[in-house]
Amino acid sequence: MTEDFNGKVVLVTGAGSGIGREAARAFSSRGAYVYAADVNENGLAETEDLIVRAGGKAAIARVDVASEEDVSTLLARIERDAGRLDAAFNNAGITGGTYRIEDYPTDDFDRVLRVNLRSVFLGMKYQLPLMKRSGGGAICNTASVAALTGPGGMSAYAASKHGVHGLTRVAAMENAAHGIRVNALAPGWIETPMVVANSAQNPAFAELARTAIPAKRGAQPAEVAAAAVWLCSSAASYVIGQMLVVDGGMTIGGFELQ
Ligand code: NAD
């Protein structure tokens, strides 16, 4: 494994589980000092343990990514303790409930938008100045295939993820000339603990979903994390303002030849 993140400081949100945990482990295995942020303190402790046992270095932070106070305090801490920020993976997110628009509870809609979209705005608002002072950097924001599609029942989620795509493009446009690349990641069906639990409750739906994916399987979180790490690495030095879809072909469209 290359150590191309040696000496670099990387922030990962939603690092207490799933894709964020695997990204934190992957950045660390490539030499980064990782700030792992999440609301879930038990999850964070497990992530830290995995990193330290593998010989990596990490600091954990209990942060609500929708809170401006939490986010600004975290970035001030990173500046004070590490003095720089080279990459940020703004990845924390929630799905919200599944209701038709006319039945969608307005408070739930607002909550999904706060956790998934306001969080990415706040993250970048405080990360970009520190990255500029660090001489440049890279940001990856987690969107979803729901940034490209219209999954019935998931209006808040789809709206938030379409918003992440738009914010990413604006941030990329504003910061490319400052040596900061901003991109988004659009995962498809990822076998995180939440998805595995949902599949166990509704195996027929899970089977249908898998059959509809050209790869005929969901992804492991590490397969998605690898794409986020690549987007933040120097290997992606000319990739700016893009949304990288990692979905086993789910959004190709068209039909398979029978
Ligand atoms: P996950 O539930 O395993 O991890 C999400 C993490 O975010 C959790 O640890 C949770 O505690 C944290 N989090 C939630 N709200 C937070 C808040 N307010 N502040 C800080 N942390 C908070 O799920 P995951 O699948 O790893 O999701 C990561 C990202 O990937 C999310 O943005 C999600 O929307 C996106 N995504 C997931 C899938 C999938 O199939 N799993 C598909 C497309 C997109």
GROMACS .gro file of C-alpha atoms and ligand atoms in nm:
model
  302
    1MET     CA    1   0.000   0.000   0.000
    2THR     CA    2   0.134   0.343  -0.089
    3GLU     CA    3   0.181   0.595   0.188
    4ASP     CA    4   0.082   0.891  -0.031
    5PHE     CA    5  -0.107   1.058   0.258
    6ASN     CA    6   0.200   1.063   0.482
    7GLY     CA    7   0.210   1.391   0.675
    8LYS     CA    8  -0.140   1.482   0.559
    9VAL     CA    9  -0.436   1.566   0.780
   10VAL     CA   10  -0.774   1.431   0.673
   11LEU     CA   11  -1.120   1.485   0.820
   12VAL     CA   12  -1.389   1.220   0.774
   13THR     CA   13  -1.747   1.273   0.895
   14GLY     CA   14  -1.982   0.985   0.960
   15ALA     CA   15  -1.667   0.795   1.054
   16GLY     CA   16  -1.840   0.590   1.324
   17SER     CA   17  -1.993   0.346   1.076
   18GLY     CA   18  -2.020   0.219   0.721
   19ILE     CA   19  -1.855   0.408   0.437
   20GLY     CA   20  -1.703   0.674   0.664
   21ARG     CA   21  -1.537   0.417   0.889
   22GLU     CA   22  -1.385   0.236   0.591
   23ALA     CA   23  -1.264   0.567   0.444
   24ALA     CA   24  -1.106   0.666   0.776
   25ARG     CA   25  -0.926   0.329   0.784
   26ALA     CA   26  -0.815   0.361   0.421
   27PHE     CA   27  -0.683   0.719   0.459
   28SER     CA   28  -0.498   0.611   0.771
   29SER     CA   29  -0.349   0.302   0.604
   30ARG     CA   30  -0.205   0.538   0.343
   31GLY     CA   31  -0.031   0.746   0.610
   32ALA     CA   32  -0.285   1.018   0.694
   33TYR     CA   33  -0.354   1.157   1.039
   34VAL     CA   34  -0.732   1.117   1.050
   35TYR     CA   35  -0.986   1.326   1.239
   36ALA     CA   36  -1.287   1.096   1.266
   37ALA     CA   37  -1.612   1.281   1.342
   38ASP     CA   38  -1.959   1.145   1.417
   39VAL     CA   39  -2.247   1.181   1.663
   40ASN     CA   40  -2.209   0.815   1.756
   41GLU     CA   41  -1.937   0.799   2.021
   42ASN     CA   42  -1.938   0.418   2.047
   43GLY     CA   43  -1.896   0.389   1.673
   44LEU     CA   44  -1.612   0.641   1.682
   45ALA     CA   45  -1.433   0.448   1.957
   46GLU     CA   46  -1.454   0.131   1.745
   47THR     CA   47  -1.318   0.314   1.440
   48GLU     CA   48  -1.032   0.457   1.644
   49ASP     CA   49  -0.954   0.113   1.780
   50LEU     CA   50  -0.944  -0.038   1.428
   51ILE     CA   51  -0.708   0.238   1.310
   52VAL     CA   52  -0.476   0.224   1.609
   53ARG     CA   53  -0.455  -0.158   1.602
   54ALA     CA   54  -0.352  -0.134   1.235
   55GLY     CA   55  -0.072   0.107   1.334
   56GLY     CA   56  -0.246   0.428   1.220
   57LYS     CA   57  -0.304   0.762   1.387
   58ALA     CA   58  -0.646   0.916   1.452
   59ALA     CA   59  -0.830   1.163   1.671
   60ILE     CA   60  -1.201   1.133   1.731
   61ALA     CA   61  -1.456   1.410   1.770
   62ARG     CA   62  -1.821   1.392   1.875
   63VAL     CA   63  -1.973   1.634   1.627
   64ASP     CA   64  -2.325   1.697   1.501
   65VAL     CA   65  -2.251   1.792   1.141
   66ALA     CA   66  -2.571   1.998   1.124
   67SER     CA   67  -2.455   2.225   1.409
   68GLU     CA   68  -2.253   2.530   1.305
   69GLU     CA   69  -2.107   2.553   1.655
   70ASP     CA   70  -1.990   2.190   1.649
   71VAL     CA   71  -1.841   2.220   1.299
   72SER     CA   72  -1.661   2.551   1.363
   73THR     CA   73  -1.525   2.420   1.695
   74LEU     CA   74  -1.392   2.106   1.525
   75LEU     CA   75  -1.217   2.300   1.249
   76ALA     CA   76  -1.066   2.537   1.508
   77ARG     CA   77  -0.939   2.232   1.697
   78ILE     CA   78  -0.784   2.083   1.382
   79GLU     CA   79  -0.612   2.414   1.304
   80ARG     CA   80  -0.485   2.450   1.661
   81ASP     CA   81  -0.364   2.089   1.702
   82ALA     CA   82  -0.260   1.985   1.351
   83GLY     CA   83  -0.208   2.326   1.188
   84ARG     CA   84  -0.344   2.216   0.852
   85LEU     CA   85  -0.616   2.029   0.661
   86ASP     CA   86  -0.537   1.847   0.337
   87ALA     CA   87  -0.857   1.655   0.267
   88ALA     CA   88  -1.212   1.633   0.394
   89PHE     CA   89  -1.470   1.363   0.329
   90ASN     CA   90  -1.811   1.512   0.416
   91ASN     CA   91  -1.999   1.187   0.440
   92ALA     CA   92  -2.233   1.177   0.742
   93GLY     CA   93  -2.592   1.132   0.640
   94ILE     CA   94  -2.933   0.985   0.718
   95THR     CA   95  -3.203   0.837   0.498
   96GLY     CA   96  -3.514   0.971   0.669
   97GLY     CA   97  -3.853   0.803   0.651
   98THR     CA   98  -4.032   0.675   0.344
   99TYR     CA   99  -4.357   0.862   0.272
  100ARG     CA  100  -4.530   1.012  -0.029
  101ILE     CA  101  -4.473   1.388  -0.048
  102GLU     CA  102  -4.828   1.466   0.069
  103ASP     CA  103  -4.767   1.256   0.382
  104TYR     CA  104  -4.404   1.353   0.449
  105PRO     CA  105  -4.378   1.505   0.800
  106THR     CA  106  -4.237   1.854   0.753
  107ASP     CA  107  -4.012   1.828   1.059
  108ASP     CA  108  -3.860   1.508   0.920
  109PHE     CA  109  -3.803   1.677   0.584
  110ASP     CA  110  -3.620   1.963   0.757
  111ARG     CA  111  -3.412   1.719   0.964
  112VAL     CA  112  -3.293   1.524   0.657
  113LEU     CA  113  -3.203   1.849   0.479
  114ARG     CA  114  -3.012   1.969   0.786
  115VAL     CA  115  -2.812   1.650   0.837
  116ASN     CA  116  -2.743   1.579   0.468
  117LEU     CA  117  -2.720   1.921   0.302
  118ARG     CA  118  -2.669   2.200   0.558
  119SER     CA  119  -2.389   1.981   0.697
  120VAL     CA  120  -2.201   1.981   0.367
  121PHE     CA  121  -2.241   2.359   0.338
  122LEU     CA  122  -2.117   2.408   0.696
  123GLY     CA  123  -1.835   2.159   0.651
  124MET     CA  124  -1.699   2.333   0.343
  125LYS     CA  125  -1.759   2.680   0.489
  126TYR     CA  126  -1.509   2.605   0.765
  127GLN     CA  127  -1.280   2.360   0.578
  128LEU     CA  128  -1.207   2.579   0.276
  129PRO     CA  129  -1.031   2.865   0.461
  130LEU     CA  130  -0.809   2.620   0.652
  131MET     CA  131  -0.729   2.430   0.330
  132LYS     CA  132  -0.636   2.757   0.161
  133ARG     CA  133  -0.403   2.837   0.450
  134SER     CA  134  -0.259   2.481   0.412
  135GLY     CA  135  -0.169   2.551   0.048
  136GLY     CA  136  -0.456   2.358  -0.114
  137GLY     CA  137  -0.643   2.033  -0.068
  138ALA     CA  138  -0.930   1.814  -0.177
  139ILE     CA  139  -1.288   1.768  -0.063
  140CYS     CA  140  -1.525   1.479  -0.136
  141ASN     CA  141  -1.893   1.511  -0.047
  142THR     CA  142  -2.113   1.203  -0.027
  143ALA     CA  143  -2.421   1.234  -0.245
  144SER     CA  144  -2.603   0.922  -0.369
  145VAL     CA  145  -2.758   0.775  -0.680
  146ALA     CA  146  -3.061   0.963  -0.537
  147ALA     CA  147  -2.883   1.277  -0.664
  148LEU     CA  148  -2.959   1.151  -1.016
  149THR     CA  149  -3.286   0.966  -0.974
  150GLY     CA  150  -3.628   1.005  -0.810
  151PRO     CA  151  -3.674   0.723  -0.560
  152GLY     CA  152  -4.042   0.716  -0.463
  153GLY     CA  153  -4.100   0.792  -0.096
  154MET     CA  154  -3.761   0.955  -0.048
  155SER     CA  155  -3.828   1.319  -0.136
  156ALA     CA  156  -3.619   1.467   0.145
  157TYR     CA  157  -3.327   1.234   0.081
  158ALA     CA  158  -3.329   1.288  -0.296
  159ALA     CA  159  -3.364   1.666  -0.255
  160SER     CA  160  -3.076   1.674  -0.007
  161LYS     CA  161  -2.849   1.465  -0.230
  162HIS     CA  162  -2.935   1.666  -0.545
  163GLY     CA  163  -2.840   1.965  -0.329
  164VAL     CA  164  -2.506   1.809  -0.236
  165HIS     CA  165  -2.433   1.769  -0.607
  166GLY     CA  166  -2.510   2.137  -0.673
  167LEU     CA  167  -2.310   2.260  -0.373
  168THR     CA  168  -2.017   2.047  -0.486
  169ARG     CA  169  -2.016   2.204  -0.831
  170VAL     CA  170  -2.031   2.558  -0.691
  171ALA     CA  171  -1.753   2.486  -0.441
  172ALA     CA  172  -1.543   2.332  -0.720
  173MET     CA  173  -1.594   2.636  -0.940
  174GLU     CA  174  -1.507   2.878  -0.661
  175ASN     CA  175  -1.196   2.695  -0.541
  176ALA     CA  176  -1.027   2.528  -0.839
  177ALA     CA  177  -0.799   2.828  -0.886
  178HIS     CA  178  -0.703   2.810  -0.517
  179GLY     CA  179  -0.566   2.455  -0.552
  180ILE     CA  180  -0.865   2.293  -0.385
  181ARG     CA  181  -1.048   2.022  -0.578
  182VAL     CA  182  -1.407   1.951  -0.477
  183ASN     CA  183  -1.591   1.641  -0.599
  184ALA     CA  184  -1.885   1.426  -0.496
  185LEU     CA  185  -1.937   1.055  -0.460
  186ALA     CA  186  -2.264   0.884  -0.551
  187PRO     CA  187  -2.291   0.540  -0.394
  188GLY     CA  188  -2.565   0.299  -0.504
  189TRP     CA  189  -2.667   0.002  -0.287
  190ILE     CA  190  -2.404  -0.039  -0.018
  191GLU     CA  191  -2.414  -0.322   0.234
  192THR     CA  192  -2.364  -0.106   0.543
  193PRO     CA  193  -2.504  -0.231   0.875
  194MET     CA  194  -2.824  -0.028   0.823
  195VAL     CA  195  -2.884  -0.170   0.476
  196VAL     CA  196  -2.805  -0.525   0.593
  197ALA     CA  197  -3.058  -0.486   0.879
  198ASN     CA  198  -3.325  -0.349   0.640
  199SER     CA  199  -3.258  -0.637   0.400
  200ALA     CA  200  -3.305  -0.890   0.678
  201GLN     CA  201  -3.644  -0.732   0.757
  202ASN     CA  202  -3.753  -0.716   0.394
  203PRO     CA  203  -3.568  -0.991   0.205
  204ALA     CA  204  -3.803  -0.981  -0.097
  205PHE     CA  205  -3.728  -0.612  -0.159
  206ALA     CA  206  -3.355  -0.670  -0.107
  207GLU     CA  207  -3.360  -0.952  -0.363
  208LEU     CA  208  -3.549  -0.736  -0.612
  209ALA     CA  209  -3.300  -0.451  -0.565
  210ARG     CA  210  -3.001  -0.678  -0.614
  211THR     CA  211  -3.153  -0.831  -0.928
  212ALA     CA  212  -3.197  -0.480  -1.072
  213ILE     CA  213  -2.829  -0.396  -1.024
  214PRO     CA  214  -2.617  -0.500  -1.325
  215ALA     CA  215  -2.342  -0.621  -1.087
  216LYS     CA  216  -2.610  -0.840  -0.918
  217ARG     CA  217  -2.485  -0.749  -0.572
  218GLY     CA  218  -2.454  -0.461  -0.335
  219ALA     CA  219  -2.112  -0.306  -0.266
  220GLN     CA  220  -1.901  -0.350   0.043
  221PRO     CA  221  -1.843  -0.013   0.219
  222ALA     CA  222  -1.469  -0.041   0.148
  223GLU     CA  223  -1.535  -0.046  -0.228
  224VAL     CA  224  -1.704   0.295  -0.199
  225ALA     CA  225  -1.452   0.434   0.047
  226ALA     CA  226  -1.176   0.353  -0.203
  227ALA     CA  227  -1.337   0.587  -0.456
  228ALA     CA  228  -1.355   0.870  -0.198
  229VAL     CA  229  -0.988   0.822  -0.111
  230TRP     CA  230  -0.896   0.824  -0.480
  231LEU     CA  231  -1.091   1.148  -0.538
  232CYS     CA  232  -0.896   1.308  -0.250
  233SER     CA  233  -0.560   1.171  -0.370
  234SER     CA  234  -0.309   1.323  -0.609
  235ALA     CA  235  -0.402   1.050  -0.858
  236ALA     CA  236  -0.719   1.253  -0.920
  237SER     CA  237  -0.529   1.581  -0.960
  238TYR     CA  238  -0.729   1.695  -1.268
  239VAL     CA  239  -1.072   1.575  -1.151
  240ILE     CA  240  -1.275   1.878  -1.045
  241GLY     CA  241  -1.647   1.929  -0.981
  242GLN     CA  242  -1.746   1.575  -1.077
  243MET     CA  243  -1.981   1.328  -0.914
  244LEU     CA  244  -1.830   0.981  -0.926
  245VAL     CA  245  -2.106   0.719  -0.936
  246VAL     CA  246  -2.013   0.393  -0.761
  247ASP     CA  247  -2.326   0.184  -0.807
  248GLY     CA  248  -2.247  -0.149  -0.979
  249GLY     CA  249  -2.415  -0.008  -1.291
  250MET     CA  250  -2.749   0.071  -1.120
  251THR     CA  251  -2.798   0.401  -1.304
  252ILE     CA  252  -2.678   0.293  -1.651
  253GLY     CA  253  -3.040   0.285  -1.766
  254GLY     CA  254  -3.160   0.082  -2.063
  255PHE     CA  255  -3.221  -0.293  -2.049
  256GLU     CA  256  -3.005  -0.600  -2.040
  257LEU     CA  257  -3.001  -0.811  -2.357
  258GLN     CA  258  -3.181  -1.139  -2.276
  259NAD     P1  259  -2.412   0.458   0.818
  259NAD     O1  260  -2.544   0.478   0.886
  259NAD     O2  261  -2.341   0.328   0.834
  259NAD     O3  262  -2.312   0.577   0.855
  259NAD     C1  263  -2.353   0.710   0.864
  259NAD     C2  264  -2.287   0.773   0.985
  259NAD     O4  265  -2.326   0.911   0.991
  259NAD     C3  266  -2.327   0.708   1.118
  259NAD     O5  267  -2.214   0.670   1.192
  259NAD     C4  268  -2.406   0.818   1.188
  259NAD     O6  269  -2.391   0.817   1.330
  259NAD     C5  270  -2.345   0.944   1.126
  259NAD     N1  271  -2.434   1.058   1.143
  259NAD     C6  272  -2.568   1.064   1.122
  259NAD     N2  273  -2.614   1.186   1.153
  259NAD     C7  274  -2.507   1.260   1.195
  259NAD     C8  275  -2.490   1.392   1.241
  259NAD     N3  276  -2.594   1.476   1.252
  259NAD     N4  277  -2.366   1.434   1.275
  259NAD     C9  278  -2.261   1.350   1.267
  259NAD     N5  279  -2.270   1.223   1.225
  259NAD    C10  280  -2.392   1.179   1.189
  259NAD     O7  281  -2.445   0.482   0.664
  259NAD     P2  282  -2.351   0.484   0.533
  259NAD     O8  283  -2.420   0.400   0.434
  259NAD     O9  284  -2.209   0.459   0.563
  259NAD    O10  285  -2.374   0.636   0.490
  259NAD    C11  286  -2.269   0.725   0.462
  259NAD    C12  287  -2.315   0.819   0.354
  259NAD    O11  288  -2.339   0.744   0.233
  259NAD    C13  289  -2.446   0.892   0.384
  259NAD    O12  290  -2.434   1.027   0.342
  259NAD    C14  291  -2.548   0.819   0.299
  259NAD    O13  292  -2.657   0.901   0.264
  259NAD    C15  293  -2.464   0.782   0.179
  259NAD     N6  294  -2.515   0.673   0.097
  259NAD    C16  295  -2.529   0.547   0.149
  259NAD    C17  296  -2.580   0.446   0.067
  259NAD    C18  297  -2.597   0.305   0.114
  259NAD    O14  298  -2.651   0.222   0.040
  259NAD     N7  299  -2.554   0.269   0.234
  259NAD    C19  300  -2.616   0.476  -0.065
  259NAD    C20  301  -2.599   0.605  -0.113
  259NAD    C21  302  -2.548   0.703  -0.030
   0.00000   0.00000   0.00000
